[in-house]
GROMACS .gro file of C-alpha atoms in nm:
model
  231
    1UNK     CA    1  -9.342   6.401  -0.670
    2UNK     CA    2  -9.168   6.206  -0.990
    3UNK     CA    3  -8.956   6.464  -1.027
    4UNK     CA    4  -8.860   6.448  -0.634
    5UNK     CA    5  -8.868   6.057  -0.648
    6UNK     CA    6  -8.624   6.060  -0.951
    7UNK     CA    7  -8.346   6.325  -0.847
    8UNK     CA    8  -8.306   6.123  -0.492
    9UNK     CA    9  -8.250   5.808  -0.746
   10UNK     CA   10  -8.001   5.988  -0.909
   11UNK     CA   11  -7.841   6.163  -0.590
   12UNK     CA   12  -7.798   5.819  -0.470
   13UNK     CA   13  -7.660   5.659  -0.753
   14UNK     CA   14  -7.400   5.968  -0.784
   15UNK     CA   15  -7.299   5.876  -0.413
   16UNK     CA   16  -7.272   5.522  -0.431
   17UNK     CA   17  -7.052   5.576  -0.777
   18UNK     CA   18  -6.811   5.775  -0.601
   19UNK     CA   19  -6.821   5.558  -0.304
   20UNK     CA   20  -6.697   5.269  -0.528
   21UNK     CA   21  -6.481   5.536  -0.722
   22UNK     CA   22  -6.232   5.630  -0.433
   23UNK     CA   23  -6.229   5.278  -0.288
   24UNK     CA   24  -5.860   5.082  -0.370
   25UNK     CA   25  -5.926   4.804  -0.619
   26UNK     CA   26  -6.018   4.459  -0.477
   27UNK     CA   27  -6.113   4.632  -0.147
   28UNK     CA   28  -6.458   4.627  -0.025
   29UNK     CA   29  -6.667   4.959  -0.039
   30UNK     CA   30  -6.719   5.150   0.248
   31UNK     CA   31  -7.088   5.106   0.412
   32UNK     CA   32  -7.326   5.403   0.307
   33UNK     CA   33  -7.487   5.521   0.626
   34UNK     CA   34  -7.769   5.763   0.427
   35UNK     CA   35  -7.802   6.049   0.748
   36UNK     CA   36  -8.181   6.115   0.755
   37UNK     CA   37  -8.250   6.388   1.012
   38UNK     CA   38  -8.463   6.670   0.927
   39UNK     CA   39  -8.603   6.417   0.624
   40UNK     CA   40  -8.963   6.307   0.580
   41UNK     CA   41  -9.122   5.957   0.606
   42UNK     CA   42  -9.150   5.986   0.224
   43UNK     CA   43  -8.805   6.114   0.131
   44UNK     CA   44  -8.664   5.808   0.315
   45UNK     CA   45  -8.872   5.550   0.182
   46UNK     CA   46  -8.741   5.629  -0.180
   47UNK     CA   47  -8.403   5.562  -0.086
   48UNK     CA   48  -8.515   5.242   0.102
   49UNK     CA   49  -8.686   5.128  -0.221
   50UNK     CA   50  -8.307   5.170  -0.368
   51UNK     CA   51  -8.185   4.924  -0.154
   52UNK     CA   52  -8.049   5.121   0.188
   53UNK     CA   53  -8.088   4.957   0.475
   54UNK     CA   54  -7.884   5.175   0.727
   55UNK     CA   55  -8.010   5.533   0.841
   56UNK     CA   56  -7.875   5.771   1.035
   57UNK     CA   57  -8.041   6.048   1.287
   58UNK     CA   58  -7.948   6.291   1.548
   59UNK     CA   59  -8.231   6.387   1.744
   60UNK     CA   60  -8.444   6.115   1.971
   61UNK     CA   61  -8.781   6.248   1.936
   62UNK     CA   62  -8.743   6.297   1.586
   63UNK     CA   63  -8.635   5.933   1.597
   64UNK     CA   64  -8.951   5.810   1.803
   65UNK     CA   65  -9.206   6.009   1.538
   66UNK     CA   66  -9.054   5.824   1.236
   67UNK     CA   67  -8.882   5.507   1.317
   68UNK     CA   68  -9.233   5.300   1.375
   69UNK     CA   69  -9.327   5.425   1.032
   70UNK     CA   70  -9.100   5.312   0.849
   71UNK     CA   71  -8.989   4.905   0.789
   72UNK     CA   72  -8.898   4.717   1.008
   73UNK     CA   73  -8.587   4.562   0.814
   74UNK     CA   74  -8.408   4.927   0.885
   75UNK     CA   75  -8.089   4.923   1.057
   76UNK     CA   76  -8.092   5.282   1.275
   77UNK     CA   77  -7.787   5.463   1.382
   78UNK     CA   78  -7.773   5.711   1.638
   79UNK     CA   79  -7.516   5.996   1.503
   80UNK     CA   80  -7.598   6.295   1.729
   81UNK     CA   81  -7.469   6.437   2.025
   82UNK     CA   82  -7.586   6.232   2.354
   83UNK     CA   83  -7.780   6.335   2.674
   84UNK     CA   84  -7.830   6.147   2.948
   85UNK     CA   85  -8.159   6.150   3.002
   86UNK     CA   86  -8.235   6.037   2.639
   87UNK     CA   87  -8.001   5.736   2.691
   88UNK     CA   88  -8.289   5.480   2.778
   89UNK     CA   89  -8.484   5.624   2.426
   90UNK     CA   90  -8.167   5.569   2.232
   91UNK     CA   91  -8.151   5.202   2.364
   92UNK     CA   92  -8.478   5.171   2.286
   93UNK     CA   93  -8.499   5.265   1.879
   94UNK     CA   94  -8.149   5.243   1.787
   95UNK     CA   95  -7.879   4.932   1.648
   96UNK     CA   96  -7.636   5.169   1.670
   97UNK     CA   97  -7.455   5.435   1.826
   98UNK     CA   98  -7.159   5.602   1.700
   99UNK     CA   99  -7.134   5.887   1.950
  100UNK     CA  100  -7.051   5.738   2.290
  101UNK     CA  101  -6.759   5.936   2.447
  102UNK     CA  102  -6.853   5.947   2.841
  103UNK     CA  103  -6.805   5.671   3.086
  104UNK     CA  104  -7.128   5.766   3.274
  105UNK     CA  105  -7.292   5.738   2.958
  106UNK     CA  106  -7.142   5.405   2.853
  107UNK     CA  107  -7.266   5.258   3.208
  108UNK     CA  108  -7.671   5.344   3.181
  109UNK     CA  109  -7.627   5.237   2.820
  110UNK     CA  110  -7.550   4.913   2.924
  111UNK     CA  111  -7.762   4.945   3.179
  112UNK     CA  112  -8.057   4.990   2.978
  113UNK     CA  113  -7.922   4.764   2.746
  114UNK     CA  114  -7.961   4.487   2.978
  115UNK     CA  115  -8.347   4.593   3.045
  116UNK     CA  116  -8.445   4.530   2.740
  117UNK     CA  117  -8.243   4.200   2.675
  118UNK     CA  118  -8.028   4.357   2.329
  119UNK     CA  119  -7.711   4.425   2.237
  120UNK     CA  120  -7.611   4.770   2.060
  121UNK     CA  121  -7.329   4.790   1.823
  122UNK     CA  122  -7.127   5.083   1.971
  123UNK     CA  123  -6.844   5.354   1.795
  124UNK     CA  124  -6.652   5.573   2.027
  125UNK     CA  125  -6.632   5.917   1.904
  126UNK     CA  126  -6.276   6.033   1.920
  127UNK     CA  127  -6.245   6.444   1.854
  128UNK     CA  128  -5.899   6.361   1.678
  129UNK     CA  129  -5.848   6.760   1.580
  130UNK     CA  130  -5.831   6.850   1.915
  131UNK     CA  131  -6.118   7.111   1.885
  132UNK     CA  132  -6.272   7.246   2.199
  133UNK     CA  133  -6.660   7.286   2.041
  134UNK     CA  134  -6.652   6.943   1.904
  135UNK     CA  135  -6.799   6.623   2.051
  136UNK     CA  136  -6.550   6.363   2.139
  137UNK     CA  137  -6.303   6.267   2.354
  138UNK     CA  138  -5.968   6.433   2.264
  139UNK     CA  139  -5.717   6.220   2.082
  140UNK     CA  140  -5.468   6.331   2.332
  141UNK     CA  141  -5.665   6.204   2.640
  142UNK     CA  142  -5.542   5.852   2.629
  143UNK     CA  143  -5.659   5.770   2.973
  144UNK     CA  144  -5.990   5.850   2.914
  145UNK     CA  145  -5.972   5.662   2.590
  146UNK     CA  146  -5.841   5.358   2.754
  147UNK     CA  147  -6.070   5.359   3.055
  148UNK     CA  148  -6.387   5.388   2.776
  149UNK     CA  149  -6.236   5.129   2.550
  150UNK     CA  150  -6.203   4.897   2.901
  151UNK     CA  151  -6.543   4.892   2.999
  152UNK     CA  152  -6.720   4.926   2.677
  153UNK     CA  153  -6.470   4.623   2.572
  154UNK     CA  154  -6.650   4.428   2.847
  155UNK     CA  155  -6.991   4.506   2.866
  156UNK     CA  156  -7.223   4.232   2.782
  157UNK     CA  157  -7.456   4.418   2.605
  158UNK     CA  158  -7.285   4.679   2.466
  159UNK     CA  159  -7.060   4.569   2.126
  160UNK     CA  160  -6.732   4.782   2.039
  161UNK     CA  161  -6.726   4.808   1.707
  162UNK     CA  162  -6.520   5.052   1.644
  163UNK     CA  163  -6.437   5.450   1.616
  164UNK     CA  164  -6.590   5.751   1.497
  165UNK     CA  165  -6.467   6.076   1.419
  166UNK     CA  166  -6.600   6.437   1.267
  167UNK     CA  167  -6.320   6.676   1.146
  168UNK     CA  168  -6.247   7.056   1.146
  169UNK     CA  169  -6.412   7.215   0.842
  170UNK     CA  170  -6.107   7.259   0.605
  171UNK     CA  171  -6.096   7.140   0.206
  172UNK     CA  172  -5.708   7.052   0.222
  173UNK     CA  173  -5.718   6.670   0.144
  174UNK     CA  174  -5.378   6.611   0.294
  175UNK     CA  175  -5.511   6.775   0.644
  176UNK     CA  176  -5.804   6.536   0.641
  177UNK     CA  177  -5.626   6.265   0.513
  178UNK     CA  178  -5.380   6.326   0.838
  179UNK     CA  179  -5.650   6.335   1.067
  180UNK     CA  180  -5.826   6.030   0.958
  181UNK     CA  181  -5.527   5.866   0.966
  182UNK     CA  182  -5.488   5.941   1.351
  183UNK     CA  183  -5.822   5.822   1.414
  184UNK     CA  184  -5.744   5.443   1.205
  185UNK     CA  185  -5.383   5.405   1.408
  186UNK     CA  186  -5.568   5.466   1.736
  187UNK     CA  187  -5.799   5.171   1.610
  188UNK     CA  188  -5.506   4.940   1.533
  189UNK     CA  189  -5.285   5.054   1.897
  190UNK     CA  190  -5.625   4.977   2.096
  191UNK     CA  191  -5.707   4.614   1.896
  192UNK     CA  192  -5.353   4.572   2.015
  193UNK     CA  193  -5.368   4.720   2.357
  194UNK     CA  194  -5.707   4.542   2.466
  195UNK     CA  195  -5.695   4.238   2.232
  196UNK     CA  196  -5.984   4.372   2.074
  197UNK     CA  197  -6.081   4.306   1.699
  198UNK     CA  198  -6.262   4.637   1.656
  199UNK     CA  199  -6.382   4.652   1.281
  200UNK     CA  200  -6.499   4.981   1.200
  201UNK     CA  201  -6.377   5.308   1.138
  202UNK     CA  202  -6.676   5.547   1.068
  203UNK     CA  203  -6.542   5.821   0.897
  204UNK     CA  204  -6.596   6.044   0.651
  205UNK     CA  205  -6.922   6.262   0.510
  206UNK     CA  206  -7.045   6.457   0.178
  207UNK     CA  207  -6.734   6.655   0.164
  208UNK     CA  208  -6.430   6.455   0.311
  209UNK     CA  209  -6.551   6.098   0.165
  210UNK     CA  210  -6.250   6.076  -0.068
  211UNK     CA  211  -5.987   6.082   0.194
  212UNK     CA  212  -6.175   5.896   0.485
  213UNK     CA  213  -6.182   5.617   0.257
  214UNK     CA  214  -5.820   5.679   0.134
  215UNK     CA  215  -5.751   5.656   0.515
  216UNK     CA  216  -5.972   5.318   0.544
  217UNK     CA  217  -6.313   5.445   0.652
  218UNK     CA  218  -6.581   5.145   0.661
  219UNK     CA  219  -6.892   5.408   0.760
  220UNK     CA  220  -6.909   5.663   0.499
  221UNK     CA  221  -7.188   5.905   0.668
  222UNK     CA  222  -7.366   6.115   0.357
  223UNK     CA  223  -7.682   6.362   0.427
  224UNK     CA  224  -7.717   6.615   0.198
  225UNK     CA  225  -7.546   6.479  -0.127
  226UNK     CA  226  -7.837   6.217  -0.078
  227UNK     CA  227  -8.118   6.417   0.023
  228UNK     CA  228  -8.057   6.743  -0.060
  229UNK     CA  229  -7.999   7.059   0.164
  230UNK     CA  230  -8.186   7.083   0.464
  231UNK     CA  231  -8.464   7.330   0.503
   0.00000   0.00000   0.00000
C-alpha cells in the first residue's frame, strides 16, 4: 500500500512539474483536472491528501457509488459522453460539465438546474477535427454553435464557462497545436459575438498537454499519467 501511496505522490508531482514546465513564464498554470474514472475510493484520496481539489469522471453511476465517499470540499467534473436520461443525476453530483453539445440537453439541464436551486459551471464540447465518431459539435457547424452558445449564454442556472475539446489521436505537435488553436479562436470570435467573457479553454490530456497549453489551455485533463493505466 506504501509503495502504491508513494508512486501516485510521485506520478503527481511528475505531472504538476511538467504542467508548470510548458506554461510561458509569468503566466498562470493551467488547472489540473486529475480524471478519476475506473479509480478506487482509496486511489483518489491519496491524491486529495496532495492537495487536488478537482476530479474528473465519465460514468454517472460510477459517480453516485463514490462521490458521497469522498470529501465534501471536492470540486466534480462531468467529462463523459451525455444521455438524457442521466441529465437530472449529473445535475445532481456534479460542479461541472464539460461535455454539453445538444440544445435539448442544455434545456433539461437548466431545467433541473433550477429544481434544485444551483448553478453548474458549463464547457461546450466543440469536435474541432471534424471527426464523425467523436463527441462534439463540429467546428464547422456554426449555427449550431451559435444557437448553443445563445441559450446556454442566458440560462440562469447554467454558467458558460468556456470550451472543451478532445483531438484525433496523432503525436505531430504542430497538428495538435493547429487544432487547439481552432478551438481558443472560436472562444475569442464567440466572447466577441455574444459579449460573453468565457474564461476557459479545457484542453489538453496525458499526451497532448504540451501543446494545449502552448495553445492556452486553462483545464489540463490527466488520467493515467496520474493514476496509472486502467485495468
Amino acid at each position: 500500500m506504501n509503495d502504491t501511496r508513494q508512486q501516485l505522490r510521485q506520478n503527481l508531482v511528475m505531472t504538476q512539474k511538467k504542467i508548470v514546465q510548458f506554461s510561458p513564464p509569468l503566466s498562470r498554470p493551467p488547472l489540473l483536472l486529475a480524471v478519476s474514472k475506473k479509480q478506487s475510493i482509496e486511489a483518489i484520496e491519496q491524491i486529495y491528501n496532495c492537495g487536488v481539489r478537482d476530479f474528473a469522471e465519465s460514468f454517472v453511476q460510477e459517480s453516485m457509488d463514490k462521490i458521497p465517499q469522498l470529501p465534501p470540499d471536492i470540486r466534480w467534473h462531468y467529462i463523459g459522453r451525455i444521455q438524457s436520461n442521466k441529465l437530472k443525476k449529473i445535475a445532481q453530483c456534479f460542479h461541472w460539465v464539460h461535455t454539453l453539445s445538444e440544445l435539448g440537453h442544455a434545456q433539461k439541464l437548466q431545467w433541473h438546474c433550477q429544481e434544485l436551486s444551483k448553478q453548474m459551471q458549463v464547457c461546450l464540447q466543440i469536435n474541432v477535427d471534424m471527426e464523425p465518431q467523436k463527441s462534439g459539435i463540429s467546428i464547422a457547424q456554426i449555427g449550431q454553435i451559435d444557437a448553443l452558445v445563445g441559450y446556454v449564454g442566458n440560462c440562469p442556472n447554467l454558467v458558460l464557462r468556456g470550451l472543451m475539446c478532445m483531438l484525433q489521436e496523432s503525436e505531430d505537435y504542430q497538428q495538435q497545436i493547429t487544432s487547439f488553436t481552432r478551438l481558443a479562436s472560436l472562444k475569442e470570435t464567440l466572447n466577441q459575438k455574444f459579449k460573453l467573457n468565457m474564461d476557459q479553454l479545457s484542453m489538453g490530456m496525458s499526451a497532448d498537454m504540451e501543446a494545449a497549453i502552448a495553445a492556452g489551455s486553462t483545464i489540463i485533463r490527466v488520467g493515467s499519467a496520474i493514476f496509472g493505466q486502467r485495468e
